[in-house]
Coordinates of C-alpha atoms and ligand atoms in Angstrom, one line a residue:
X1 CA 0.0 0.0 0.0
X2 CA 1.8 3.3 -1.3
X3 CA 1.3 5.9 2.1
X4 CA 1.1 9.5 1.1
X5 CA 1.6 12.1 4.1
X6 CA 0.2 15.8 3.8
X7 CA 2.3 18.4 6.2
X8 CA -0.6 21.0 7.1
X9 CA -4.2 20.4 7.3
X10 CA -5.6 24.0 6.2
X11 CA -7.3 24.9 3.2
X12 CA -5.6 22.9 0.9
X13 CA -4.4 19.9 2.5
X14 CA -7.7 18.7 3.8
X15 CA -9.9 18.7 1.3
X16 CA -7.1 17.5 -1.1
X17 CA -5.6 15.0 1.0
X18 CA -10.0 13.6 2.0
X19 CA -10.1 14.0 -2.4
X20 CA -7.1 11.5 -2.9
X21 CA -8.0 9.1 -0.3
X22 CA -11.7 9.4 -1.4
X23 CA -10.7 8.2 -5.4
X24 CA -7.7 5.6 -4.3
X25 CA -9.1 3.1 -1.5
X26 CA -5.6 1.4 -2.1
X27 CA -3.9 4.4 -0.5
X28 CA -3.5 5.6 2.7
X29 CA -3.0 9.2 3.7
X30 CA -2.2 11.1 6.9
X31 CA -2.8 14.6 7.3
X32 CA -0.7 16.1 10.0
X33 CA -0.1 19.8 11.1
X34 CA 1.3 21.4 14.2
X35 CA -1.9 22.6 15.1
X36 CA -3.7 20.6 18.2
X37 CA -6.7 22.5 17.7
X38 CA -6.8 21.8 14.1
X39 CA -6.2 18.2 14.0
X40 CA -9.5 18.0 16.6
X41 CA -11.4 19.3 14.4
X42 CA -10.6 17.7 11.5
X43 CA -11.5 14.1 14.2
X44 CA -14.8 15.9 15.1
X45 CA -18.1 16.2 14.1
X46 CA -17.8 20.3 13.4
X47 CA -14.7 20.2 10.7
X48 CA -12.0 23.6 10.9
X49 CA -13.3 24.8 7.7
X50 CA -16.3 25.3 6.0
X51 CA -16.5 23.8 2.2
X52 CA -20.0 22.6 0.6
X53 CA -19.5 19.1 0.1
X54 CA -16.4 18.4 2.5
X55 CA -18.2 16.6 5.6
X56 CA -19.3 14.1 3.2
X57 CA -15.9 13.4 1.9
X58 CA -14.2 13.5 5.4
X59 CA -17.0 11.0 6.5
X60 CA -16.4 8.2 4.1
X61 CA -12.8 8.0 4.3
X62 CA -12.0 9.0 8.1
X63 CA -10.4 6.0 10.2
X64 CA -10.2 3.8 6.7
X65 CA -7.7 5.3 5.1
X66 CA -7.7 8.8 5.9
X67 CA -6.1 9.7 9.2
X68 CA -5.5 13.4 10.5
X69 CA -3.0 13.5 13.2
X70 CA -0.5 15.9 15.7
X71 CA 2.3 13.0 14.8
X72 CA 3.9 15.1 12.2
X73 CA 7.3 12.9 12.4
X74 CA 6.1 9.5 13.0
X75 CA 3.9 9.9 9.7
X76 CA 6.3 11.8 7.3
X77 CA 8.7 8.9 8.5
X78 CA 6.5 6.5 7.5
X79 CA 4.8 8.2 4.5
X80 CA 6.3 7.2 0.3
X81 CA 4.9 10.5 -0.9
X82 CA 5.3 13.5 1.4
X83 CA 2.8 17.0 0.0
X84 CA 4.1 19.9 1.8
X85 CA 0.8 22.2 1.8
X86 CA 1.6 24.5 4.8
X87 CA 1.3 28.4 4.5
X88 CA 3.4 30.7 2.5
X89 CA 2.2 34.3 3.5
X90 CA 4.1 37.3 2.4
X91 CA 6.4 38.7 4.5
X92 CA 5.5 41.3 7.2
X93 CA 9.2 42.2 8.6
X94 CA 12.5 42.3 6.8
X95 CA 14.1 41.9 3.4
X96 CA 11.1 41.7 0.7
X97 CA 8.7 42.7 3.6
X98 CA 5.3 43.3 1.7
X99 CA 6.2 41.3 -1.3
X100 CA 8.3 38.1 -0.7
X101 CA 6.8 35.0 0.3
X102 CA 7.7 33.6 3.6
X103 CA 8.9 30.4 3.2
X104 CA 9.8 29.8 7.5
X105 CA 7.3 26.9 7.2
X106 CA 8.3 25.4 4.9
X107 CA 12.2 25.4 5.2
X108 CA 11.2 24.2 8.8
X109 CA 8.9 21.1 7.2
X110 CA 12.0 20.5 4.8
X111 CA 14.1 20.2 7.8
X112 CA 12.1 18.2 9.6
X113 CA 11.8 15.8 6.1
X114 CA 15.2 15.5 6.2
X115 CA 15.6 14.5 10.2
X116 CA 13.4 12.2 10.3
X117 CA 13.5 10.3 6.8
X118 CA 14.9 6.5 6.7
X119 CA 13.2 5.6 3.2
X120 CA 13.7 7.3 0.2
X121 CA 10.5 9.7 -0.7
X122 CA 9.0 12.0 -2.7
X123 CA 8.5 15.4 -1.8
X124 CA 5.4 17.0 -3.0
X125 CA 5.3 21.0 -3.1
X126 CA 1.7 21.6 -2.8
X127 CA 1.9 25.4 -1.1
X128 CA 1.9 28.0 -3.6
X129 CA 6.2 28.8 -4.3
X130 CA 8.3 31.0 -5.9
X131 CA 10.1 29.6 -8.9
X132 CA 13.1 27.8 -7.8
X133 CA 12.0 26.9 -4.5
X134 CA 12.2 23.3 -5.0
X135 CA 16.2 24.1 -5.7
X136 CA 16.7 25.0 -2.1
X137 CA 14.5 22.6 -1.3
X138 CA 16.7 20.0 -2.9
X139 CA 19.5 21.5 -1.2
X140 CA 18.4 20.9 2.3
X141 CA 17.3 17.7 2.0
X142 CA 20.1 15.9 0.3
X143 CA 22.6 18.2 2.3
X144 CA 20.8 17.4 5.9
X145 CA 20.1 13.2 4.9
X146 CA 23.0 12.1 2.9
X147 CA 22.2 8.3 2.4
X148 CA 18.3 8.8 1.4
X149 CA 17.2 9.7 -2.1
X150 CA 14.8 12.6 -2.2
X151 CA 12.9 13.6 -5.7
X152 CA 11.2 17.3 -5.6
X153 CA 8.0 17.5 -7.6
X154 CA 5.7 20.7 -7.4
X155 CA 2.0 20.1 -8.0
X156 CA 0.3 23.3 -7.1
X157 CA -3.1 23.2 -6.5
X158 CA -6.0 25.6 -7.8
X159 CA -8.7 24.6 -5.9
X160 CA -11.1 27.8 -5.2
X161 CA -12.7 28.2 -1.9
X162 CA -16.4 27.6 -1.7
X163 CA -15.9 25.1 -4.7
X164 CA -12.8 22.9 -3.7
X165 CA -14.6 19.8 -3.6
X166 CA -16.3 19.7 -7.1
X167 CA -12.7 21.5 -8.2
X168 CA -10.6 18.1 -7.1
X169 CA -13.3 15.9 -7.9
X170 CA -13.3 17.3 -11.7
X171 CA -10.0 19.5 -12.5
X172 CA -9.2 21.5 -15.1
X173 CA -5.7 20.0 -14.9
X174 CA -3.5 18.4 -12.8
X175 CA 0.1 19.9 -12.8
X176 CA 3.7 17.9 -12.1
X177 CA 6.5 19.2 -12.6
X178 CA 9.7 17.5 -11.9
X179 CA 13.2 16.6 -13.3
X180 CA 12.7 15.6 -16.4
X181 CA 16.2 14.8 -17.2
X182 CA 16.5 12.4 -15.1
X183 CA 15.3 8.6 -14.2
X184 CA 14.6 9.4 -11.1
X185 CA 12.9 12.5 -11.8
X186 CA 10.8 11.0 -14.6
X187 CA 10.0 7.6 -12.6
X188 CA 9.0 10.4 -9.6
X189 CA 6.1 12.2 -11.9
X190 CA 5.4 9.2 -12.8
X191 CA 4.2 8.0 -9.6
X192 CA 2.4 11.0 -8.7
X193 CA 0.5 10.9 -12.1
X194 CA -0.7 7.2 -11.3
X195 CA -2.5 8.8 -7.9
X196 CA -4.3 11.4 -10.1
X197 CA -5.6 9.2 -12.7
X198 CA -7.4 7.0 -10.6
X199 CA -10.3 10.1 -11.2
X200 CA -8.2 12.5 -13.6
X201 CA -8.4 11.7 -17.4
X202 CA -4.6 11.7 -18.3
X203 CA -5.0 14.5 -20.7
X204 CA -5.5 16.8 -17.9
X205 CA -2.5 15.7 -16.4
X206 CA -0.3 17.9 -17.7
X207 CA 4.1 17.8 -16.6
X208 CA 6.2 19.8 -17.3
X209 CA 10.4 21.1 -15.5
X210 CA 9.9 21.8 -12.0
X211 CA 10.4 25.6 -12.7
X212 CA 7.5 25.8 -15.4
X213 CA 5.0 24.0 -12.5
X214 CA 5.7 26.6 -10.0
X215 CA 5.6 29.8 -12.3
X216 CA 2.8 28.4 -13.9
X217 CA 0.9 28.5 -10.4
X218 CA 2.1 32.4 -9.7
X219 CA 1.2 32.4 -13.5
X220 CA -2.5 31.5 -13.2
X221 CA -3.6 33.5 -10.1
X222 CA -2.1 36.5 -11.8
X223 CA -3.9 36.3 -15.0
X224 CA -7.4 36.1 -12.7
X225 CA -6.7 38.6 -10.6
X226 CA -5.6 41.1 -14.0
X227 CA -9.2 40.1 -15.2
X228 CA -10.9 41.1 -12.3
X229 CA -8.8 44.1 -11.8
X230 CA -9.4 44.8 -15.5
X231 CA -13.3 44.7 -14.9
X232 CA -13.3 46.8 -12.2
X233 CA -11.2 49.7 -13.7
X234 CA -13.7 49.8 -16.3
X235 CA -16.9 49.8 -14.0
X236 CA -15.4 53.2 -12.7
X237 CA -15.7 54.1 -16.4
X238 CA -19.2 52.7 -16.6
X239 CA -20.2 55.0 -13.3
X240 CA -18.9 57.9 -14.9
X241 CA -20.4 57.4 -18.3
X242 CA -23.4 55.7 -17.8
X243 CA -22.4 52.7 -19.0
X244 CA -23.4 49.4 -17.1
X245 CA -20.4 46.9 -16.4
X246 CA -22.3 43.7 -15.9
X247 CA -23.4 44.9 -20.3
X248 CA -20.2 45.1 -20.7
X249 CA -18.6 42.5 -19.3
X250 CA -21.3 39.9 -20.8
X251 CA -20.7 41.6 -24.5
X252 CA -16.8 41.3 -24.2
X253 CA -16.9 37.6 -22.7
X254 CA -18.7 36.7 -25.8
X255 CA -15.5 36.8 -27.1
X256 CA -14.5 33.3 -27.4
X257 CA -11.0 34.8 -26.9
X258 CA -12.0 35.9 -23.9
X259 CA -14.8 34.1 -22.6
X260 CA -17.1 34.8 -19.8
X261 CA -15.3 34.0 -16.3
X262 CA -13.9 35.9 -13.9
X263 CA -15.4 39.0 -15.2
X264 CA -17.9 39.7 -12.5
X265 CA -17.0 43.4 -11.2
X266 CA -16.7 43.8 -7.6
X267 CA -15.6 45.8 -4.8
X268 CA -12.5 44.6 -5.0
X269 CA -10.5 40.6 -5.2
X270 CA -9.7 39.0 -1.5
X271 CA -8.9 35.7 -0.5
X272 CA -5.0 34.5 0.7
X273 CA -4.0 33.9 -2.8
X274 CA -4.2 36.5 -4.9
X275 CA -2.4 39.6 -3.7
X276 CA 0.0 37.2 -2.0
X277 CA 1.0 35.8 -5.3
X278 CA 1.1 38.4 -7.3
X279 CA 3.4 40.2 -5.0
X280 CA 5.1 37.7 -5.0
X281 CA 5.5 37.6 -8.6
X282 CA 6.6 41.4 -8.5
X283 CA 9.3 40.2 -5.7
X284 CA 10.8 38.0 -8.4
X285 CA 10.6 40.0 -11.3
X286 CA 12.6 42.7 -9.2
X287 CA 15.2 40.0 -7.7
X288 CA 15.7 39.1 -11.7
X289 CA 16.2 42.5 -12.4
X290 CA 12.4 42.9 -14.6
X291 CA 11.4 45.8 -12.7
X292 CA 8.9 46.9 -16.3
X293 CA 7.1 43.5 -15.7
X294 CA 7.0 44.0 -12.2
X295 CA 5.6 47.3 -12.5
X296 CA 2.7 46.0 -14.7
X297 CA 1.5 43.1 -12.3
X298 CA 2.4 45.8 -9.3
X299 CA -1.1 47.7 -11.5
X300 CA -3.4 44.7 -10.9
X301 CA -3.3 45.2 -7.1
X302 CA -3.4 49.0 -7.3
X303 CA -6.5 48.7 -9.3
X304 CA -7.8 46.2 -6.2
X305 CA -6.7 49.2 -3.1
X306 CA -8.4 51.8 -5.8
X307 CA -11.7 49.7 -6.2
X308 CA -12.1 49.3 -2.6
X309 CA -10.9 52.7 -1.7
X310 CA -13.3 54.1 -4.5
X311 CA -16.5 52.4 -2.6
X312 CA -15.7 53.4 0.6
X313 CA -15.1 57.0 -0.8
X314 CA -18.4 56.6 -2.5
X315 CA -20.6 55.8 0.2
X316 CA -19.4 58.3 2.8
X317 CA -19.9 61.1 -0.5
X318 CA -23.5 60.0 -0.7
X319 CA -24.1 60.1 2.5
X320 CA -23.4 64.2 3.1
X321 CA -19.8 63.6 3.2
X322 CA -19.8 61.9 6.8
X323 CA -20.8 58.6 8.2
X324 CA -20.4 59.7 11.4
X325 CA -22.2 58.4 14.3
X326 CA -24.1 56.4 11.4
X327 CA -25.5 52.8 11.8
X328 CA -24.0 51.2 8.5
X329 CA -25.4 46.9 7.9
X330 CA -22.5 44.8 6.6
X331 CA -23.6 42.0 4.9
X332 CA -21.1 39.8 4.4
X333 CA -17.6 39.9 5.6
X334 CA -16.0 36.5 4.3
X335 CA -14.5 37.1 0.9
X336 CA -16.7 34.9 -0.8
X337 CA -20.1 33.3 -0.9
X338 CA -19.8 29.8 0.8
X339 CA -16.5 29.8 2.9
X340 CA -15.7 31.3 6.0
X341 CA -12.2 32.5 5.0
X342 CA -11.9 35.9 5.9
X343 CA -8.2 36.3 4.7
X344 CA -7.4 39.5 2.3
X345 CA -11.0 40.4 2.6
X346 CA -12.1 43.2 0.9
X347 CA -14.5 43.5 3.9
X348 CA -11.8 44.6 6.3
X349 CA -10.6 47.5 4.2
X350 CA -14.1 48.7 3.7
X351 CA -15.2 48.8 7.5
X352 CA -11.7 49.6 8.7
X353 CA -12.5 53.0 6.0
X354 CA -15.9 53.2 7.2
X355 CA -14.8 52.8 10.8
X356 CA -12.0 55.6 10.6
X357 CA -15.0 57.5 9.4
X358 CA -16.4 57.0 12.8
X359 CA -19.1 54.9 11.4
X360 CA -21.2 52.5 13.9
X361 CA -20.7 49.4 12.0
X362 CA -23.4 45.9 12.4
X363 CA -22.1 43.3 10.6
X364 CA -23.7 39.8 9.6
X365 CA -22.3 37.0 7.7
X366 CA -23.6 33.0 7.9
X367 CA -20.3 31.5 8.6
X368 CA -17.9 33.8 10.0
X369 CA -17.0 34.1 13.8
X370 CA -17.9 37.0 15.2
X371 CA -14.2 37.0 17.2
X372 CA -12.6 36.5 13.5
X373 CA -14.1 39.7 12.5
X374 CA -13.3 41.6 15.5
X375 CA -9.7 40.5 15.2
X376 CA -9.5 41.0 11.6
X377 CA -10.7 44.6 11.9
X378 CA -8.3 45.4 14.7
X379 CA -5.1 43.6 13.4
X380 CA -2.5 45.4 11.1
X381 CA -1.9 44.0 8.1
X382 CA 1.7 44.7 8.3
X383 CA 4.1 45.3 11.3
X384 CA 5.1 49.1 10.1
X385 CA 1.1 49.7 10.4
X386 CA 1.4 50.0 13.8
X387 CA 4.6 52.2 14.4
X388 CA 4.2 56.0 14.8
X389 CA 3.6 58.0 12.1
X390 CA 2.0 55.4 10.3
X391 CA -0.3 56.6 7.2
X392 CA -2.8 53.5 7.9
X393 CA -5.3 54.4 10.8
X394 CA -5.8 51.3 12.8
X395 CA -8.3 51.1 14.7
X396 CA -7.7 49.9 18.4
X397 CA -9.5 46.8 19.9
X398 CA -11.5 49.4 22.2
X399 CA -12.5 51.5 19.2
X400 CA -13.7 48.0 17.1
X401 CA -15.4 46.7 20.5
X402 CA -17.3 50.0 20.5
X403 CA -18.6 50.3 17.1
X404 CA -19.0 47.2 15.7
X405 CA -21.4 44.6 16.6
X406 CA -21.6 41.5 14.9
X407 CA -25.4 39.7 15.1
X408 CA -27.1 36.5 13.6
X409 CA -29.3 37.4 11.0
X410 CA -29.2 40.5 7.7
X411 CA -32.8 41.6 9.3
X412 CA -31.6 42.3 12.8
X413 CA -28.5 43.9 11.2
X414 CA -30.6 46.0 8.7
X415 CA -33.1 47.6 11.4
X416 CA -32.2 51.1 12.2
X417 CA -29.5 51.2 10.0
X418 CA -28.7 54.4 7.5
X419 CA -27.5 52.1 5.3
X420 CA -26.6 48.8 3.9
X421 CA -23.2 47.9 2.6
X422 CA -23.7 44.2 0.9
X423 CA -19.5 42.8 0.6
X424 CA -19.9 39.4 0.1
X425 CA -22.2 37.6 -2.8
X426 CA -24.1 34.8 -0.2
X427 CA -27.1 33.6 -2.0
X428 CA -29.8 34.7 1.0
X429 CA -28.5 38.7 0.6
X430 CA -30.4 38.4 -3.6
X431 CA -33.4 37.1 -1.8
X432 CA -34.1 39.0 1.8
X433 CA -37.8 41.1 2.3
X434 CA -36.1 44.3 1.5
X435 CA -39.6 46.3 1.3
X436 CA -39.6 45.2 5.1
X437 CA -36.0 45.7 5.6
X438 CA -36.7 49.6 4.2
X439 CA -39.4 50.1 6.4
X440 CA -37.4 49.6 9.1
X441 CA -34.9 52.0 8.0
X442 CA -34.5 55.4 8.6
X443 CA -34.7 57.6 5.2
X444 CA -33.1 58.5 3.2
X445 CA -32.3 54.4 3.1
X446 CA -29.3 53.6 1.2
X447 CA -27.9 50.4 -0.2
X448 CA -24.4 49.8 -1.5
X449 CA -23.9 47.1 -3.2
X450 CA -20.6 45.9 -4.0
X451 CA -21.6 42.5 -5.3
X452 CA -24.1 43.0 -7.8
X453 CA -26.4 41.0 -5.9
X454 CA -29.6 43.1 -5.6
X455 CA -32.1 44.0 -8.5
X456 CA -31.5 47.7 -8.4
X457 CA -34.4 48.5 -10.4
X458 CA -37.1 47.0 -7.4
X459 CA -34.9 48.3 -4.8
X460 CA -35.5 52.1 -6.2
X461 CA -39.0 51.2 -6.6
X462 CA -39.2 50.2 -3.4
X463 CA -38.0 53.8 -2.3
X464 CA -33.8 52.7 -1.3
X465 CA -31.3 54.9 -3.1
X466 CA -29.1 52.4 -4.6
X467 CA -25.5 52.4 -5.8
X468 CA -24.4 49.3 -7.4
X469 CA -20.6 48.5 -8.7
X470 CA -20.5 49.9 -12.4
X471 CA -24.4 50.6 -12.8
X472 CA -25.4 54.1 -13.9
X473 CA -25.9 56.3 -10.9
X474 CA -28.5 57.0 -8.9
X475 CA -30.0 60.4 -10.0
X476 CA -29.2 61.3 -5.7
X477 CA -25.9 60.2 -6.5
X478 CA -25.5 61.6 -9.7
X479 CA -25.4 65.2 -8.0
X480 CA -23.0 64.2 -5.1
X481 CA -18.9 65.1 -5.1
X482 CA -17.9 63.2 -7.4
X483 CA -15.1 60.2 -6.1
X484 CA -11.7 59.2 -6.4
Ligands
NAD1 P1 -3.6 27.2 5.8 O1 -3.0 28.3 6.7 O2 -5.1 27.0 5.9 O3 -3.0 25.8 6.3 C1 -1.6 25.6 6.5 C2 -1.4 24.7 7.6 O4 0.0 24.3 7.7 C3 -1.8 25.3 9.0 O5 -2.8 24.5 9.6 C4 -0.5 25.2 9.8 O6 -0.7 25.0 11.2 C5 0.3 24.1 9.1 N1 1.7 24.2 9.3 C6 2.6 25.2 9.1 N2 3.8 24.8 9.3 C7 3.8 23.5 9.7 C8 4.8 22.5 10.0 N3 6.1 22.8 10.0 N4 4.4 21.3 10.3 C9 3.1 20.9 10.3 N5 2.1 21.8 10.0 C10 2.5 23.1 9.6 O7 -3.1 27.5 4.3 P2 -3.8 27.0 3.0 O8 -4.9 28.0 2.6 O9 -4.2 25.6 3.1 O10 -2.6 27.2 2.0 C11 -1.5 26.3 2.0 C12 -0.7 26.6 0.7 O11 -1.5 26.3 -0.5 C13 -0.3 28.1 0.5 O12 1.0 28.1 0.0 C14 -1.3 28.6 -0.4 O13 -0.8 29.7 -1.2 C15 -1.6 27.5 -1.3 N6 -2.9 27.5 -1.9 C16 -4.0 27.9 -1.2 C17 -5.3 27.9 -1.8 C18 -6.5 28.3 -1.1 O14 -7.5 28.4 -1.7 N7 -6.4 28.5 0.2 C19 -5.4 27.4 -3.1 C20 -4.3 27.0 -3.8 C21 -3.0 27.0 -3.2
UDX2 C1 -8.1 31.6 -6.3 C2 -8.0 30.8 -7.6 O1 -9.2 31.0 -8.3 C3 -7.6 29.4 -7.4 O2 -7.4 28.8 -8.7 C4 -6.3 29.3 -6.6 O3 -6.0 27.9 -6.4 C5 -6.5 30.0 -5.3 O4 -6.9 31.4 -5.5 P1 -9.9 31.7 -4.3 O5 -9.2 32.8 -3.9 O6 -10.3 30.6 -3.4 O7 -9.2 30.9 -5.6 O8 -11.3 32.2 -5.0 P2 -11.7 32.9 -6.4 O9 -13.0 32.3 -6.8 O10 -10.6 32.9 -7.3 O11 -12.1 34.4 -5.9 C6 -11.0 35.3 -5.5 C7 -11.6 36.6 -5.2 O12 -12.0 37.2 -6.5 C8 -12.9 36.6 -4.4 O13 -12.9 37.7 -3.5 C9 -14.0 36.8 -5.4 O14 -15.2 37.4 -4.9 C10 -13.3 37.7 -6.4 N1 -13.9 37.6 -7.8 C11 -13.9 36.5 -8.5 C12 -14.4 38.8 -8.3 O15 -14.4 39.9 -7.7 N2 -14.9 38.7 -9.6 C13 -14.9 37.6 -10.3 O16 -15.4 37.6 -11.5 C14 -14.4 36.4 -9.7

């Protein structure tokens, strides 16, 4: 029986790791992470993440050949295939802080690799790395476990939140990269390749050098990003010409060139990918002295800051220029519909803006913790944040204590409020009672929707003054300040 160990049971490991021992009864797989609390879960009832389709996965596999477990060494020890899936966030402190991926967990899961190994293995790159990672990677196994032989594949994974289940079960493609010029290297892939095609027609398994593999990752979350970044700069066109964005966006993803995905316009991309990556990218464009491409990805996240900068900027311009003592509704605050991930959500910049305004802020979302949110909107994002003289205004935990409050359903966070701010796409916000939701409102009533989720027309029918991402404005709005 081939033994596959994952190293971090977040995002990706889990539902990958429950995916592969779901399709391959012949093989057993342990997921293991440092984290006590997150290895319970994973063994209870209540699973650490929320993913439409994952309990059901977990639940056929768990304690037949799907394992999650604290005993990271015993199990790498044990394991033929090792997948290293643990976090790569950018750096906060030091050189390439704000750009450069920090790679502290993984060097230290590397290390660990190398301790413990007594069998020769294959080590899986399943985080998101620069290019050339699996180089040094190389290095400090071979260099720390002289006798063993290690190969180095990367096989980045592009699962999506909120649709990681159907993503492993069907793929686009399955990526392995490895050393091709060699036996090992090619007898390595080959391995791997056997797992996927249990489920993965091998056409969709596409390998490729071990540089090409993790580019190709950085590669992909780059292009989507540019698209969404692209839509967005154009719905500020559409605002200020009367234009409407979701039109547009449908007319030029009729383009088979183009075609229709990723072009929804929104207040802005979040998630832990994205921004991450694409800095990341810029890092190593810079590093390998590129500074013109760097600059050009470096536009894809300035559009992002812009889009969310530009709703905040609009809402607190349509509401006579203060929000003040206001009671603003949040609905929604993960980063999108159907997870609770709340990392690089564009909700945080939006009520940290509103709350520097001195808004009073209620927030509701189905699946986020309220004591995520209130850590979230009282964290800095990066360590100079918090030193005097700092441009960014965070707010302290008193502050967030004091004018937020976070309750269980969008009615109860609707009633009394000046306005509604809709951040996240969840399917209930399309269908609420929002004739009784107005009536409990004091007027004028005001929704902001940066989802495109409500039908703008009934909502002005219905008496709200409505601003919607890239629709044409609101005659109200039309003769505010205009925004930056
Ligand atoms: P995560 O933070 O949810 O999970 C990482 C886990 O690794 C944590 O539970 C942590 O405790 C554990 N860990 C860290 N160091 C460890 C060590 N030395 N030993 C054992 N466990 C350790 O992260 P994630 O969202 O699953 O992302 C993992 C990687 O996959 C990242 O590189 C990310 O860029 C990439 N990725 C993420 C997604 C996504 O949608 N989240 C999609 C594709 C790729
Ligand atoms: C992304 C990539 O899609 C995935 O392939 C990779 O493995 C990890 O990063 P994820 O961040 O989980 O996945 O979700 P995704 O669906 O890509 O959405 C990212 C952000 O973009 C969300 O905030 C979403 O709301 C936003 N988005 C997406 C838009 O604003 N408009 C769109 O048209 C699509």
């Amino acid at each position: 029986m081939v033994k596959i160990c994952c190293i971090g049971a977040g995002y990706v490991g889990g539902p990958t790791m429950a995916v592969i021992a779901l399709k391959c009864p012949s093989i057993e797989v342990a997921v293991v992470d440092i984290s006590v609390s997150r290895i319970r879960a994973w063994n209870s009832e209540k699973l650490p993440i929320y993913e439409p389709g994952l309990d059901d996965v977990v639940k056929k596999c768990r304690g037949k050949n799907l394992f999650f477990s604290n005993e990271v060494e015993k199990n790498v020890a044990q394991a033929d295939i090792v997948f290293v899936s643990v976090n790569t966030p950018t750096k906060t402190s030091g050189l390439g802080a704000g750009k450069a991926a920090d790679l502290t967990y993984w060097e230290s899961a590397a290390r660990m690799i190398a301790d413990v190994s007594k069998s020769s293995k294959i080590v899986v790159e399943k985080s998101t790395v620069p290019v050339k990672t699996a180089e040094a990677i190389e290095k400090i196994l071979t260099h720390n476990n002289k006798g063993i032989e290690f190969q180095i594949l990367s096989n980045p994974e592009f699962l999506a939140e909120g649709t990681a289940i159907a993503d492993l079960f069907d793929p686009d493609r399955v990526l392995i990269g490895g050393r091709e010029e060699t036996q090992g290297g090619l007898k390595a892939i080959k391995t791997l390749k056997d797992v996927y095609a249990h489920w993965v027609p091998q056409e969709r398994i596409i390998c490729t050098n071990l540089w090409s593999a993790e580019l190709s990752k950085l590669a992909a979350n780059a292009f989507l990003a540019q698209r969404i970044s692209s839509v967005n700069s154009i719905s500020a066109l559409c605002e200020a010409t009367g234009a409407n964005v979701t039109q547009v966006s449908y007319s030029v993803g009729k383009d088979s060139r183009i075609g229709p995905k990723f072009l929804s316009a929104s207040v802005g991309f979040g998630g832990s990918c994205f921004q991450k990556d694409i800095l990341n990218l810029v890092y190593i464009c810079e590093c390998n002295g590129l500074p013109e491409v760097a600059n050009y990805w470096k536009q894809v996240i300035k559009i992002n800051d812009y889009q969310k900068k530009r709703f905040v900027n609009r809402l607190v311009s349509s509401m006579f220029n203060t929000v003040s003592g206001k009671k603003i509704a949040i609905l929604g605050f993960s980063f999108k519909k159907d997870t609770g991930d709340t990392r690089e959500t564009p909700a945080i910049d939006v009520c940290k803006g509103l709350l520097s305004d001195r808004a009073h802020l209620i927030i509701y979302d189905p699946q986020v913790a309220e004591a995520q949110m209130m850590m979230d909107l009282s964290l800095p994002k990066f360590d100079w944040d918090s030193q005097p003289g700092s441009p960014m205004q965070i707010p302290t935990d008193e502050s967030v204590s004091q004018s937020v409050k976070v309750v269980h359903n969008a009615y109860e966070a609707t009633k009394d409020a000046h306005a509604i701010c809709i951040l996240t796409e969840w399917d209930e916000f399309k269908n609420l009672d929002y004739k009784k939701i107005y009536d409990n409102m004091p007027k004028p009533a005001y929704v902001f929707d940066g989802r495109n989720v409500v039908d703008v027309g009934k909502l002005r029918q219905i008496g709200f003054i409505v601003y919607a991402i890239g629709k044409p404005l609101d005659p109200w709005l039309k003769d505010m300040p205009a925004v930056a």
